[in-house]
mmCIF file of C-alpha atoms in Angstrom:
data_model
loop_
_atom_site.group_PDB
_atom_site.id
_atom_site.type_symbol
_atom_site.label_atom_id
_atom_site.label_comp_id
_atom_site.label_asym_id
_atom_site.label_seq_id
_atom_site.Cartn_x
_atom_site.Cartn_y
_atom_site.Cartn_z
ATOM 1 C CA MET A 1 105.453 46.723 129.270
ATOM 2 C CA GLU A 2 105.211 45.104 125.838
ATOM 3 C CA ASP A 3 101.482 45.700 125.285
ATOM 4 C CA GLU A 4 101.770 49.376 126.239
ATOM 5 C CA ALA A 5 104.753 49.893 123.931
ATOM 6 C CA GLN A 6 103.244 48.491 120.780
ATOM 7 C CA HIS A 7 103.031 50.981 117.894
ATOM 8 C CA GLN A 8 103.966 53.959 120.068
ATOM 9 C CA TYR A 9 106.517 55.066 117.500
ATOM 10 C CA GLY A 10 104.181 55.212 114.592
ATOM 11 C CA GLU A 11 104.185 53.756 111.126
ATOM 12 C CA ASP A 12 107.580 54.746 109.731
ATOM 13 C CA ILE A 13 109.551 51.477 109.370
ATOM 14 C CA PHE A 14 112.633 53.384 108.224
ATOM 15 C CA VAL A 15 113.107 55.304 111.496
ATOM 16 C CA VAL A 16 116.538 54.402 112.916
ATOM 17 C CA ASP A 17 116.211 56.556 116.055
ATOM 18 C CA VAL A 18 113.702 58.800 117.786
ATOM 19 C CA GLY A 19 113.513 61.758 120.143
ATOM 20 C CA LEU A 20 116.583 62.990 121.971
ATOM 21 C CA SER A 21 118.681 60.009 120.928
ATOM 22 C CA TRP A 22 117.876 60.904 117.299
ATOM 23 C CA VAL A 23 119.242 64.410 117.922
ATOM 24 C CA ALA A 24 122.355 62.892 119.510
ATOM 25 C CA SER A 25 122.817 60.657 116.442
ATOM 26 C CA LYS A 26 123.658 63.777 114.389
ATOM 27 C CA ARG A 27 127.005 63.995 116.210
ATOM 28 C CA ASP A 28 128.916 63.107 113.073
ATOM 29 C CA ILE A 29 127.579 65.976 110.998
ATOM 30 C CA PRO A 30 130.214 68.599 112.113
ATOM 31 C CA ALA A 31 133.115 66.339 111.125
ATOM 32 C CA ALA A 32 131.685 65.886 107.636
ATOM 33 C CA LEU A 33 131.278 69.610 106.938
ATOM 34 C CA LEU A 34 133.457 71.446 104.469
ATOM 35 C CA PRO A 35 135.044 74.643 105.837
ATOM 36 C CA GLU A 36 132.684 76.799 103.776
ATOM 37 C CA GLU A 37 129.683 74.907 105.163
ATOM 38 C CA ARG A 38 130.607 75.075 108.825
ATOM 39 C CA GLU A 39 129.533 78.653 109.501
ATOM 40 C CA GLN A 40 126.199 78.059 107.823
ATOM 41 C CA VAL A 41 125.454 74.928 109.847
ATOM 42 C CA ILE A 42 127.108 76.038 113.084
ATOM 43 C CA PRO A 43 126.773 79.853 113.193
ATOM 44 C CA GLY A 44 129.539 81.359 115.257
ATOM 45 C CA GLY A 45 130.743 77.880 116.111
ATOM 46 C CA SER A 46 128.100 77.710 118.831
ATOM 47 C CA PRO A 47 127.339 74.166 120.020
ATOM 48 C CA SER A 48 123.907 75.115 121.357
ATOM 49 C CA THR A 49 122.968 76.781 118.044
ATOM 50 C CA PHE A 50 123.885 73.635 116.152
ATOM 51 C CA TRP A 51 121.881 71.297 118.380
ATOM 52 C CA ALA A 52 118.904 73.646 118.441
ATOM 53 C CA GLY A 53 119.014 73.559 114.638
ATOM 54 C CA VAL A 54 118.856 69.766 114.721
ATOM 55 C CA ALA A 55 115.856 69.892 116.978
ATOM 56 C CA ASN A 56 114.224 72.310 114.549
ATOM 57 C CA VAL A 57 114.864 69.969 111.620
ATOM 58 C CA ALA A 58 113.094 67.133 113.459
ATOM 59 C CA VAL A 59 109.882 69.131 113.383
ATOM 60 C CA ASP A 60 109.865 69.232 109.573
ATOM 61 C CA GLU A 61 108.430 65.721 109.973
ATOM 62 C CA PHE A 62 106.224 66.507 112.950
ATOM 63 C CA ASP A 63 103.534 64.000 111.975
ATOM 64 C CA ARG A 64 106.205 61.297 112.369
ATOM 65 C CA THR A 65 107.924 59.915 115.414
ATOM 66 C CA LYS A 66 111.234 61.793 115.764
ATOM 67 C CA ALA A 67 109.554 65.102 116.480
ATOM 68 C CA ARG A 68 106.790 63.809 118.714
ATOM 69 C CA GLN A 69 109.225 61.839 120.891
ATOM 70 C CA LEU A 70 111.646 64.725 121.187
ATOM 71 C CA GLY A 71 109.230 66.795 123.250
ATOM 72 C CA GLN A 72 108.527 63.787 125.461
ATOM 73 C CA ASP A 73 112.206 63.009 126.038
ATOM 74 C CA ILE A 74 113.062 66.616 126.948
ATOM 75 C CA GLY A 75 110.145 66.781 129.379
ATOM 76 C CA ARG A 76 111.127 63.497 130.977
ATOM 77 C CA LEU A 77 114.627 64.786 131.806
ATOM 78 C CA VAL A 78 113.758 68.382 132.700
ATOM 79 C CA GLY A 79 111.034 67.237 135.043
ATOM 80 C CA SER A 80 113.185 64.612 136.743
ATOM 81 C CA PRO A 81 115.099 64.964 140.007
ATOM 82 C CA LEU A 82 118.389 64.327 138.196
ATOM 83 C CA ALA A 83 121.343 66.627 138.771
ATOM 84 C CA ASP A 84 122.380 68.872 135.882
ATOM 85 C CA GLN A 85 125.778 67.161 135.840
ATOM 86 C CA THR A 86 124.144 63.747 135.315
ATOM 87 C CA ILE A 87 122.189 65.031 132.333
ATOM 88 C CA HIS A 88 125.313 66.668 130.905
ATOM 89 C CA THR A 89 127.397 63.547 131.345
ATOM 90 C CA ALA A 90 124.805 61.367 129.612
ATOM 91 C CA TRP A 91 124.607 63.870 126.732
ATOM 92 C CA LEU A 92 128.390 63.935 126.289
ATOM 93 C CA GLY A 93 128.386 60.115 126.175
ATOM 94 C CA ALA A 94 125.567 59.977 123.598
ATOM 95 C CA THR A 95 127.311 62.476 121.332
ATOM 96 C CA ARG A 96 130.982 61.506 121.932
ATOM 97 C CA GLY A 97 131.495 64.977 123.292
ATOM 98 C CA VAL A 98 130.866 66.680 119.958
ATOM 99 C CA LEU A 99 129.956 70.374 120.400
ATOM 100 C CA ASP A 100 129.587 70.356 124.167
ATOM 101 C CA PRO A 101 126.869 72.859 125.168
ATOM 102 C CA VAL A 102 128.851 73.773 128.278
ATOM 103 C CA GLU A 103 131.033 75.784 125.877
ATOM 104 C CA ASP A 104 128.079 78.131 125.636
ATOM 105 C CA GLY A 105 127.780 78.310 129.401
ATOM 106 C CA LEU A 106 124.742 76.023 129.545
ATOM 107 C CA SER A 107 123.990 73.476 132.229
ATOM 108 C CA GLY A 108 122.352 70.179 131.367
ATOM 109 C CA ARG A 109 118.807 71.441 131.972
ATOM 110 C CA ALA A 110 119.428 74.851 130.405
ATOM 111 C CA PHE A 111 120.597 73.075 127.247
ATOM 112 C CA LEU A 112 117.483 70.860 127.148
ATOM 113 C CA LEU A 113 115.252 73.879 127.649
ATOM 114 C CA LEU A 114 116.953 75.553 124.687
ATOM 115 C CA LEU A 115 116.215 72.495 122.562
ATOM 116 C CA GLN A 116 112.635 72.500 123.843
ATOM 117 C CA GLU A 117 112.232 76.159 122.894
ATOM 118 C CA ALA A 118 113.548 75.569 119.362
ATOM 119 C CA TRP A 119 111.347 72.465 118.969
ATOM 120 C CA LEU A 120 108.205 74.162 120.229
ATOM 121 C CA ALA A 121 108.709 77.339 118.192
ATOM 122 C CA ARG A 122 109.008 75.287 115.024
ATOM 123 C CA VAL A 123 105.937 73.162 115.871
ATOM 124 C CA ARG A 124 103.856 76.273 116.462
ATOM 125 C CA ARG A 125 104.740 77.665 113.086
ATOM 126 C CA ASP A 126 102.486 74.946 111.715
ATOM 127 C CA ASP A 127 100.100 74.676 114.692
ATOM 128 C CA PRO A 128 99.994 77.866 116.783
ATOM 129 C CA ALA A 129 97.660 76.285 119.321
ATOM 130 C CA PHE A 130 99.865 73.245 119.967
ATOM 131 C CA THR A 131 100.369 72.392 123.650
ATOM 132 C CA PRO A 132 102.918 69.708 124.463
ATOM 133 C CA PRO A 133 101.320 66.759 126.238
ATOM 134 C CA PRO A 134 102.717 66.038 129.687
ATOM 135 C CA PRO A 135 105.705 63.694 129.692
ATOM 136 C CA GLU A 136 104.902 60.024 130.290
ATOM 137 C CA PRO A 137 108.157 58.471 131.499
ATOM 138 C CA VAL A 138 108.561 54.699 131.674
ATOM 139 C CA THR A 139 109.178 54.106 135.357
ATOM 140 C CA ASP A 140 107.805 50.677 136.168
ATOM 141 C CA GLU A 141 110.119 48.255 137.981
ATOM 142 C CA GLU A 142 110.051 45.624 135.251
ATOM 143 C CA ALA A 143 111.283 48.036 132.586
ATOM 144 C CA THR A 144 113.879 49.519 134.877
ATOM 145 C CA ARG A 145 115.323 46.110 135.872
ATOM 146 C CA ALA A 146 115.352 44.993 132.213
ATOM 147 C CA VAL A 147 117.395 48.011 131.083
ATOM 148 C CA LEU A 148 119.865 47.801 133.938
ATOM 149 C CA ALA A 149 120.284 44.089 133.172
ATOM 150 C CA VAL A 150 121.581 44.831 129.660
ATOM 151 C CA ILE A 151 123.728 47.815 130.672
ATOM 152 C CA ARG A 152 125.701 46.205 133.500
ATOM 153 C CA PRO A 153 127.362 43.337 131.586
ATOM 154 C CA VAL A 154 128.968 45.844 129.124
ATOM 155 C CA ALA A 155 129.528 48.701 131.589
ATOM 156 C CA GLY A 156 133.255 48.034 131.813
ATOM 157 C CA ASP A 157 133.643 47.975 128.035
ATOM 158 C CA LEU A 158 131.797 51.264 127.628
ATOM 159 C CA GLU A 159 133.783 52.964 130.379
ATOM 160 C CA GLY A 160 137.022 51.649 128.861
ATOM 161 C CA ALA A 161 136.128 52.929 125.374
ATOM 162 C CA VAL A 162 135.302 56.360 126.765
ATOM 163 C CA ARG A 163 138.663 56.614 128.560
ATOM 164 C CA VAL A 164 140.726 56.027 125.443
ATOM 165 C CA SER A 165 138.658 58.179 123.086
ATOM 166 C CA PHE A 166 139.625 61.555 121.724
ATOM 167 C CA GLY A 167 138.478 64.623 123.598
ATOM 168 C CA VAL A 168 137.399 65.041 127.186
ATOM 169 C CA PRO A 169 135.851 61.763 128.399
ATOM 170 C CA PRO A 170 132.440 61.937 130.079
ATOM 171 C CA THR A 171 133.580 60.644 133.445
ATOM 172 C CA GLY A 172 131.002 58.415 135.081
ATOM 173 C CA ILE A 173 128.997 57.716 131.925
ATOM 174 C CA VAL A 174 127.559 54.413 133.148
ATOM 175 C CA PRO A 175 126.401 55.734 136.561
ATOM 176 C CA ALA A 176 124.834 58.713 134.760
ATOM 177 C CA LEU A 177 122.921 56.453 132.384
ATOM 178 C CA GLU A 178 121.789 54.235 135.224
ATOM 179 C CA GLN A 179 120.528 57.279 137.079
ATOM 180 C CA ILE A 180 118.424 58.241 134.071
ATOM 181 C CA VAL A 181 116.978 54.736 133.952
ATOM 182 C CA LEU A 182 116.254 54.753 137.700
ATOM 183 C CA ARG A 183 115.110 58.316 138.270
ATOM 184 C CA ALA A 184 113.811 59.641 134.935
ATOM 185 C CA CYS A 185 112.763 57.079 132.307
ATOM 186 C CA ALA A 186 113.851 53.529 131.472
ATOM 187 C CA ASP A 187 113.030 53.929 127.794
ATOM 188 C CA LEU A 188 115.050 57.122 127.356
ATOM 189 C CA GLY A 189 117.921 55.799 129.468
ATOM 190 C CA TYR A 190 118.117 52.751 127.262
ATOM 191 C CA ARG A 191 118.171 54.786 124.038
ATOM 192 C CA LEU A 192 120.874 57.085 125.410
ATOM 193 C CA PHE A 193 122.880 54.026 126.440
ATOM 194 C CA LEU A 194 122.608 52.649 122.906
ATOM 195 C CA SER A 195 123.691 56.052 121.586
ATOM 196 C CA ALA A 196 126.796 55.902 123.786
ATOM 197 C CA MET A 197 127.603 52.333 122.711
ATOM 198 C CA LYS A 198 127.373 53.447 119.071
ATOM 199 C CA ALA A 199 129.242 56.744 119.639
ATOM 200 C CA TYR A 200 132.259 54.914 121.109
ATOM 201 C CA PHE A 201 131.955 51.936 118.776
ATOM 202 C CA VAL A 202 131.894 49.441 121.618
ATOM 203 C CA MET A 203 131.901 45.904 120.231
ATOM 204 C CA VAL A 204 129.270 43.484 121.438
ATOM 205 C CA ASP A 205 128.943 39.771 120.728
ATOM 206 C CA GLN A 206 125.890 38.038 119.216
ATOM 207 C CA ARG A 207 124.406 37.138 122.593
ATOM 208 C CA THR A 208 124.560 40.709 123.815
ATOM 209 C CA TYR A 209 123.199 41.994 120.514
ATOM 210 C CA ASP A 210 120.255 39.599 120.771
ATOM 211 C CA ALA A 211 119.573 40.830 124.296
ATOM 212 C CA PHE A 212 119.629 44.455 123.083
ATOM 213 C CA GLN A 213 117.234 43.635 120.268
ATOM 214 C CA ALA A 214 114.867 41.732 122.566
ATOM 215 C CA LEU A 215 114.614 44.725 124.875
ATOM 216 C CA GLY A 216 114.052 47.055 121.921
ATOM 217 C CA GLU A 217 111.147 44.851 120.852
ATOM 218 C CA ARG A 218 109.686 45.005 124.385
ATOM 219 C CA PHE A 219 109.737 48.784 124.136
ATOM 220 C CA GLY A 220 108.160 48.673 120.679
ATOM 221 C CA TYR A 221 111.084 50.347 118.919
ATOM 222 C CA PRO A 222 111.236 50.621 115.138
ATOM 223 C CA GLU A 223 112.946 47.638 113.574
ATOM 224 C CA PHE A 224 116.330 49.264 112.888
ATOM 225 C CA LEU A 225 116.708 51.460 115.976
ATOM 226 C CA VAL A 226 118.826 49.072 118.044
ATOM 227 C CA GLY A 227 121.132 47.647 115.371
ATOM 228 C CA ASP A 228 121.788 50.730 113.230
ATOM 229 C CA ASN A 229 125.490 51.630 113.620
ATOM 230 C CA LEU A 230 125.921 49.241 116.541
ATOM 231 C CA ASN A 231 129.301 47.438 116.443
ATOM 232 C CA TYR A 232 128.406 43.791 116.838
ATOM 233 C CA GLN A 233 129.933 40.447 115.819
ATOM 234 C CA THR A 234 127.719 38.018 113.967
#
C-alpha cells in the first residue's frame, strides 16, 4: 500500500485535506457568515447550493490535489453498493450536520451527483474535452484492516460525542464509516472518519494520534492532513 500511495496527492505541502473530505471541512463557513453575506454564499438558504459552490471553488485549483481527488471520491461512493442512507449518515458525521442536503430533498447519491455535476461543469470551462478517469478505490485487505484497526478503539468516543452534540445526530456514524471502508474505499473511509473526529472535537491521546499519523503516511497523505484541527493531547 505504501509504495502505491507515494506522491499521489501531488506537490502542495500546504494541503490540509483533499477531495470530498476537503469539501466537508468547509462546514464552519456558514457559522462565520455575517447576515448580509449569507444570501450571497448560500442562495435561498439551500444546503445543496452551498455545497455545490464549495465543489466549484475546488476546481479553481484544478492542477492541484483537492480538485483531482474530489472527482475520484465522488465516483468511489456513487459506484459503490452502499445504501443511500449510509452515504448520508457519513456525510452528516463529516460535516457535523451543517446544511444537510436532505433539506433539499436529496438522497445521499443524488447529493453526490449534484456535487459531481458542479465539479465537472467547472472543470470543463477550462478543459472542454476533460473526461473524468474511472474511480480507483483502495480496496485491498491490508488497507481495509489498517483503517478499521484505528477506527474501532475510538468508536465509542465518537458515537458519544455525536449523541451530545447540537442538532440531529447522525445515528450509526461508526457503522456507516466502516461500511465505506469495507465496501467503497479504505482511503476515503479513513478521511471521512478523520473529518468526523474533527467535526465533533473528539479528543485522542498521543498513542492514538501517532497511529492516525502512521496510517496517513502509509496512504501518502500531505503532511498536515491528519493533524490539522484534530483534538489531541501531547
